[in-house]
Amino acid sequence: MNSEARGSEVLYRQLASRIEGLIEGGTLGIGARVPSVRKLSEQHGISISTALQAYRVLESEGLIEARPQSGYYVRKKRSVKPQRTLALPPEPQMSLPPSTPITVHNSDMVLRVMQATSRTDLLQLGAAVCCTSHLPTQALHRSLVTAIKKYPEAGNSYDISPGTLLLRAPIARRSLDYGCALSPDDIVLTVGATEALNLCLRAVTKPGDAVAIESPTYFNVLQIIECLGLRAVEVATHPRDGIVLESLEEALERENIAACIFMPSFSNPLGASMSNESKKKMVEMLESRDIPLIEDDVWSDTCFESPRPHPAKSFDKSGNVMLVSGFSKTLAPGYRVGWVALGKWKKKVEYLKLVSSEGNPTLTSLAVAEFLEHGGYDYHLRRVRRYFAEQTQMALEGVARHFPEGTRANRPRGGHFLWIELPGQIQALDIFEDALRAGVSIAPGPIFSARQKFSSFVRLNCGYHWAEKTEMGFEILGQLVKARL
Amino acid sequence: MNSEARGSEVLYRQLASRIEGLIEGGTLGIGARVPSVRKLSEQHGISISTALQAYRVLESEGLIEARPQSGYYVRKKRSVKPQRTLALPPEPQMSLPPSTPITVHNSDMVLRVMQATSRTDLLQLGAAVCCTSHLPTQALHRSLVTAIKKYPEAGNSYDISPGTLLLRAPIARRSLDYGCALSPDDIVLTVGATEALNLCLRAVTKPGDAVAIESPTYFNVLQIIECLGLRAVEVATHPRDGIVLESLEEALERENIAACIFMPSFSNPLGASMSNESKKKMVEMLESRDIPLIEDDVWSDTCFESPRPHPAKSFDKSGNVMLVSGFSKTLAPGYRVGWVALGKWKKKVEYLKLVSSEGNPTLTSLAVAEFLEHGGYDYHLRRVRRYFAEQTQMALEGVARHFPEGTRANRPRGGHFLWIELPGQIQALDIFEDALRAGVSIAPGPIFSARQKFSSFVRLNCGYHWAEKTEMGFEILGQLVKARL
């Protein structure tokens, strides 16, 4: 970050802090409209973008909310009051990966990390999993039992690809809420989003092909690319706005890219989201070059603020975007119910699913269908979104309390993980090993990169309820980092 | 068949019929030892092989049974008395495919057949599915509910590859019954056997490699080979004894084979089973050449007679055999619970499973584990084996009643399907279309071959309870065949 940007950050944080005082003091009551961005900029002699940043800070802290075409309003306070005196760590900077293709080899490192995530003796800040008390376990069990009663023979028959209409129909219907108008016929059910990502990539690439990915990217994408014998081309990202279109365009110009596999909303691990405008531009850019986009949208349902973001698929006019999602993040990881909405490659992916695993288990699909129809999924989503927002804020403040100066952290607006840059070029893999010995599992940055970059980054899970042991875990991590400074 | 073979067939069928008369009349009571093969050969002035064929006919009809190192004995009669006056159609002959590698392209044909199998307006003689009244639906539901009660949070957590020990342990324990001594550590849980076959092939091949398959083979194997960009080398089979080792050896000598994928027990669609001696020889042959064997063993639990066959894996000393099985054929197709026991490639397949679909759904695995531990799987297997044996015999007799002379049919001793050769070089694809129009779905021979051979063969499912409509279905099929003679 240059000194100009740093100066602007000081400005908008001061401003945010002042407005927060007005809210906390009651001058700006719940539901009150705060001054427009333009007015704020004029009042304080700052740029529009600095004013906007100030509101983004307040918004990310849940104090104000944007209403379309109207402005920002004070929203009701969070149920858990964080320590307001803390200055949060600054955000990480844009990634600037080299954009030549590379063969991926990081399975051993990923396996070591994943093995740690299943150890019950560790504090789990590694895997992006969530506290089960905030999943609708009992309600989903009831949906499962209802499904068994309604369709007593379901377990006895193959639900061959594309899978039961009883689940594809409500998935399609829900897509109207986020700007898509999917038909059940567009959809193929898969074993989690993971299987969908595999099938989509297999449908549009052959071994040796180059695939554009975000830098950093979800590590499973790297594993899939490795196992399919593909090569990765990394695209630069901005910590809030996601994929940098100029970097993508450059990669498309220079390399023969067979497909893109991106997470445009609440990317993992970065937590960035592209704007609607950027998504639209990206879809058009890829469409004009006839390069398919595989869009991993698994985190959108966890958005902290309404409305849920529109996926890139909502701007797709030619069937060039494959929208991958599922219910592992919001409903039940163990059910493995994922899906993909396809355009041009529907027939191919449906066939690959048939050949790869024939079909999904019938009962789990029917249980999720039953829950979507009668279980109160929307009510549950509202609860779980609020919960993730709170836990993420707590974790961010935990970082502010315990990590040394120079630490940076992202400002996620969905999902439940933080992307932390450690100061002084401390190696995340060292901290990973130190933390394991101290009883804490974390996800080190290099597993999110084809080139094992992000060597000073760690991803911390915020899906568990913030408790004394979490506070202690953050304290331990902070001490381990300080010890290596 | 040449005239000599035909003459021998007349001889052994006459002889079988005569001995059957002695059994039916009580001259040879239950448990009585029938004359040795050598004695029979001397008594009737026929060859050893003709005498053996006669006993095989009686054995396939369940009237006598072989006891190791002892000879043939009269066994208790079947519970359903078939019409004894019928002369069953003769068996098909050995397959003799060319053994040059070939790229597979038959997805369209397979899709047409599979689409027909999900039409409820058709009599389903196509897919190898079974009557759900003979699956332990209620008991398995109870196991599922018990699993939910025992592990209320199970649906909330990923059961990442290799999958829960709670299911791998009873699978390993059961393997002692069939000559293996698997450890839970050898096993990876998969989405049905289908996913396991995919992962195993991916673990040991790369696109363009040649893979040895049986001729005919299960059509899904061809689809997998097609989708992975592999080439198929077809190996000759005998209708009762399965893979012809000389043909396999010849293929291994001539081609650079990367892997074999075979169904040595109750092959689909042929219904053949290799002897223990042949399996052992095959395992040694492949081991000495360092060529992995993927053994699809899904039908062994449906054996009509005890003991359940030993898989080739039971002769594996070096970890060269990957044993694939599951519970779709005996317990619940819709649960998609499959598994593979691995040797050398354990780590690779476990990793591929992780990357491809992360893990199996947790609750269905736990339900099956619960059923294996407390649900009476062995009792259920005895029932279902008897049922399949009866239904298959009924279907065989249905063929004898309704199909024209010159029709051939196999003599399965496990599974629930018949492999029928139509007379006069009638095209199975014509009969497939005729039958669809007449409301019956069948599986035409060419889908079981990389070269679309077996053009005059059809596979008929015998998994449904024999009823008036089945009788009518067979009558219709017989008439359609006669109409094209």
PDB file of N, CA and C in Angstrom, chain B residues 242-277:
ATOM      1  N   GLY B 242     -16.219 -67.774 -17.974  1.00  0.00           N
ATOM      2  CA  GLY B 242     -15.728 -66.392 -18.009  1.00  0.00           C
ATOM      3  C   GLY B 242     -14.463 -66.225 -18.829  1.00  0.00           C
ATOM      4  N   ILE B 243     -13.594 -65.359 -18.370  1.00  0.00           N
ATOM      5  CA  ILE B 243     -12.409 -64.964 -19.132  1.00  0.00           C
ATOM      6  C   ILE B 243     -11.572 -66.173 -19.568  1.00  0.00           C
ATOM      7  N   VAL B 244     -11.267 -66.217 -20.858  1.00  0.00           N
ATOM      8  CA  VAL B 244     -10.418 -67.275 -21.403  1.00  0.00           C
ATOM      9  C   VAL B 244      -8.970 -66.825 -21.224  1.00  0.00           C
ATOM     10  N   LEU B 245      -8.252 -67.522 -20.351  1.00  0.00           N
ATOM     11  CA  LEU B 245      -6.914 -67.049 -19.967  1.00  0.00           C
ATOM     12  C   LEU B 245      -5.957 -66.979 -21.156  1.00  0.00           C
ATOM     13  N   GLU B 246      -6.119 -67.916 -22.115  1.00  0.00           N
ATOM     14  CA  GLU B 246      -5.241 -67.891 -23.287  1.00  0.00           C
ATOM     15  C   GLU B 246      -5.450 -66.593 -24.062  1.00  0.00           C
ATOM     16  N   SER B 247      -6.701 -66.191 -24.163  1.00  0.00           N
ATOM     17  CA  SER B 247      -7.018 -64.958 -24.892  1.00  0.00           C
ATOM     18  C   SER B 247      -6.453 -63.744 -24.162  1.00  0.00           C
ATOM     19  N   LEU B 248      -6.558 -63.785 -22.824  1.00  0.00           N
ATOM     20  CA  LEU B 248      -6.009 -62.684 -22.026  1.00  0.00           C
ATOM     21  C   LEU B 248      -4.495 -62.612 -22.216  1.00  0.00           C
ATOM     22  N   GLU B 249      -3.845 -63.786 -22.143  1.00  0.00           N
ATOM     23  CA  GLU B 249      -2.387 -63.830 -22.263  1.00  0.00           C
ATOM     24  C   GLU B 249      -1.947 -63.287 -23.618  1.00  0.00           C
ATOM     25  N   GLU B 250      -2.683 -63.688 -24.643  1.00  0.00           N
ATOM     26  CA  GLU B 250      -2.379 -63.242 -26.010  1.00  0.00           C
ATOM     27  C   GLU B 250      -2.463 -61.707 -26.089  1.00  0.00           C
ATOM     28  N   ALA B 251      -3.525 -61.160 -25.483  1.00  0.00           N
ATOM     29  CA  ALA B 251      -3.706 -59.700 -25.502  1.00  0.00           C
ATOM     30  C   ALA B 251      -2.563 -59.012 -24.764  1.00  0.00           C
ATOM     31  N   LEU B 252      -2.183 -59.584 -23.610  1.00  0.00           N
ATOM     32  CA  LEU B 252      -1.102 -58.987 -22.818  1.00  0.00           C
ATOM     33  C   LEU B 252       0.224 -59.036 -23.573  1.00  0.00           C
ATOM     34  N   GLU B 253       0.410 -60.134 -24.349  1.00  0.00           N
ATOM     35  CA  GLU B 253       1.654 -60.267 -25.119  1.00  0.00           C
ATOM     36  C   GLU B 253       1.711 -59.222 -26.224  1.00  0.00           C
ATOM     37  N   ARG B 254       0.570 -59.037 -26.886  1.00  0.00           N
ATOM     38  CA  ARG B 254       0.586 -58.208 -28.086  1.00  0.00           C
ATOM     39  C   ARG B 254       0.459 -56.715 -27.806  1.00  0.00           C
ATOM     40  N   GLU B 255      -0.407 -56.366 -26.815  1.00  0.00           N
ATOM     41  CA  GLU B 255      -0.674 -54.948 -26.582  1.00  0.00           C
ATOM     42  C   GLU B 255      -0.024 -54.481 -25.293  1.00  0.00           C
ATOM     43  N   ASN B 256       0.158 -53.184 -25.220  1.00  0.00           N
ATOM     44  CA  ASN B 256       0.687 -52.584 -24.001  1.00  0.00           C
ATOM     45  C   ASN B 256      -0.498 -52.226 -23.103  1.00  0.00           C
ATOM     46  N   ILE B 257      -0.922 -53.181 -22.306  1.00  0.00           N
ATOM     47  CA  ILE B 257      -2.146 -53.027 -21.510  1.00  0.00           C
ATOM     48  C   ILE B 257      -1.819 -52.326 -20.187  1.00  0.00           C
ATOM     49  N   ALA B 258      -2.541 -51.250 -19.885  1.00  0.00           N
ATOM     50  CA  ALA B 258      -2.264 -50.491 -18.662  1.00  0.00           C
ATOM     51  C   ALA B 258      -3.020 -51.047 -17.460  1.00  0.00           C
ATOM     52  N   ALA B 259      -4.157 -51.678 -17.714  1.00  0.00           N
ATOM     53  CA  ALA B 259      -4.952 -52.238 -16.615  1.00  0.00           C
ATOM     54  C   ALA B 259      -5.993 -53.193 -17.173  1.00  0.00           C
ATOM     55  N   CYS B 260      -6.488 -54.080 -16.309  1.00  0.00           N
ATOM     56  CA  CYS B 260      -7.620 -54.938 -16.673  1.00  0.00           C
ATOM     57  C   CYS B 260      -8.787 -54.581 -15.786  1.00  0.00           C
ATOM     58  N   ILE B 261      -9.976 -54.554 -16.358  1.00  0.00           N
ATOM     59  CA  ILE B 261     -11.170 -54.314 -15.547  1.00  0.00           C
ATOM     60  C   ILE B 261     -12.170 -55.424 -15.878  1.00  0.00           C
ATOM     61  N   PHE B 262     -12.295 -56.374 -14.933  1.00  0.00           N
ATOM     62  CA  PHE B 262     -13.052 -57.605 -15.171  1.00  0.00           C
ATOM     63  C   PHE B 262     -14.064 -57.842 -14.054  1.00  0.00           C
ATOM     64  N   MET B 263     -15.047 -58.682 -14.385  1.00  0.00           N
ATOM     65  CA  MET B 263     -16.043 -59.135 -13.415  1.00  0.00           C
ATOM     66  C   MET B 263     -15.921 -60.659 -13.353  1.00  0.00           C
ATOM     67  N   PRO B 264     -14.986 -61.177 -12.563  1.00  0.00           N
ATOM     68  CA  PRO B 264     -14.697 -62.618 -12.620  1.00  0.00           C
ATOM     69  C   PRO B 264     -15.801 -63.500 -12.052  1.00  0.00           C
ATOM     70  N   SER B 265     -16.701 -62.943 -11.233  1.00  0.00           N
ATOM     71  CA  SER B 265     -17.796 -63.753 -10.681  1.00  0.00           C
ATOM     72  C   SER B 265     -19.135 -63.179 -11.145  1.00  0.00           C
ATOM     73  N   PHE B 266     -19.948 -64.024 -11.786  1.00  0.00           N
ATOM     74  CA  PHE B 266     -21.280 -63.624 -12.271  1.00  0.00           C
ATOM     75  C   PHE B 266     -21.182 -62.364 -13.128  1.00  0.00           C
ATOM     76  N   SER B 267     -20.421 -62.481 -14.192  1.00  0.00           N
ATOM     77  CA  SER B 267     -20.189 -61.320 -15.055  1.00  0.00           C
ATOM     78  C   SER B 267     -21.496 -60.826 -15.654  1.00  0.00           C
ATOM     79  N   ASN B 268     -21.540 -59.528 -15.845  1.00  0.00           N
ATOM     80  CA  ASN B 268     -22.704 -58.865 -16.440  1.00  0.00           C
ATOM     81  C   ASN B 268     -22.304 -58.442 -17.845  1.00  0.00           C
ATOM     82  N   PRO B 269     -22.961 -58.890 -18.880  1.00  0.00           N
ATOM     83  CA  PRO B 269     -24.242 -59.599 -18.950  1.00  0.00           C
ATOM     84  C   PRO B 269     -24.126 -61.118 -19.059  1.00  0.00           C
ATOM     85  N   LEU B 270     -22.899 -61.648 -19.119  1.00  0.00           N
ATOM     86  CA  LEU B 270     -22.743 -63.050 -19.509  1.00  0.00           C
ATOM     87  C   LEU B 270     -23.187 -64.022 -18.431  1.00  0.00           C
ATOM     88  N   GLY B 271     -23.048 -63.631 -17.167  1.00  0.00           N
ATOM     89  CA  GLY B 271     -23.421 -64.543 -16.080  1.00  0.00           C
ATOM     90  C   GLY B 271     -22.378 -65.616 -15.829  1.00  0.00           C
ATOM     91  N   ALA B 272     -21.178 -65.456 -16.363  1.00  0.00           N
ATOM     92  CA  ALA B 272     -20.130 -66.467 -16.210  1.00  0.00           C
ATOM     93  C   ALA B 272     -19.336 -66.235 -14.934  1.00  0.00           C
ATOM     94  N   SER B 273     -18.741 -67.311 -14.418  1.00  0.00           N
ATOM     95  CA  SER B 273     -17.848 -67.185 -13.268  1.00  0.00           C
ATOM     96  C   SER B 273     -16.597 -68.007 -13.504  1.00  0.00           C
ATOM     97  N   MET B 274     -15.468 -67.397 -13.262  1.00  0.00           N
ATOM     98  CA  MET B 274     -14.209 -68.128 -13.366  1.00  0.00           C
ATOM     99  C   MET B 274     -14.073 -69.048 -12.162  1.00  0.00           C
ATOM    100  N   SER B 275     -13.390 -70.162 -12.351  1.00  0.00           N
ATOM    101  CA  SER B 275     -13.103 -71.044 -11.226  1.00  0.00           C
ATOM    102  C   SER B 275     -12.031 -70.403 -10.354  1.00  0.00           C
ATOM    103  N   ASN B 276     -11.919 -70.889  -9.135  1.00  0.00           N
ATOM    104  CA  ASN B 276     -10.868 -70.378  -8.246  1.00  0.00           C
ATOM    105  C   ASN B 276      -9.492 -70.541  -8.892  1.00  0.00           C
ATOM    106  N   GLU B 277      -9.318 -71.686  -9.544  1.00  0.00           N
ATOM    107  CA  GLU B 277      -8.018 -71.963 -10.167  1.00  0.00           C
ATOM    108  C   GLU B 277      -7.714 -70.920 -11.243  1.00  0.00           C
TER     109      GLU B 277
END
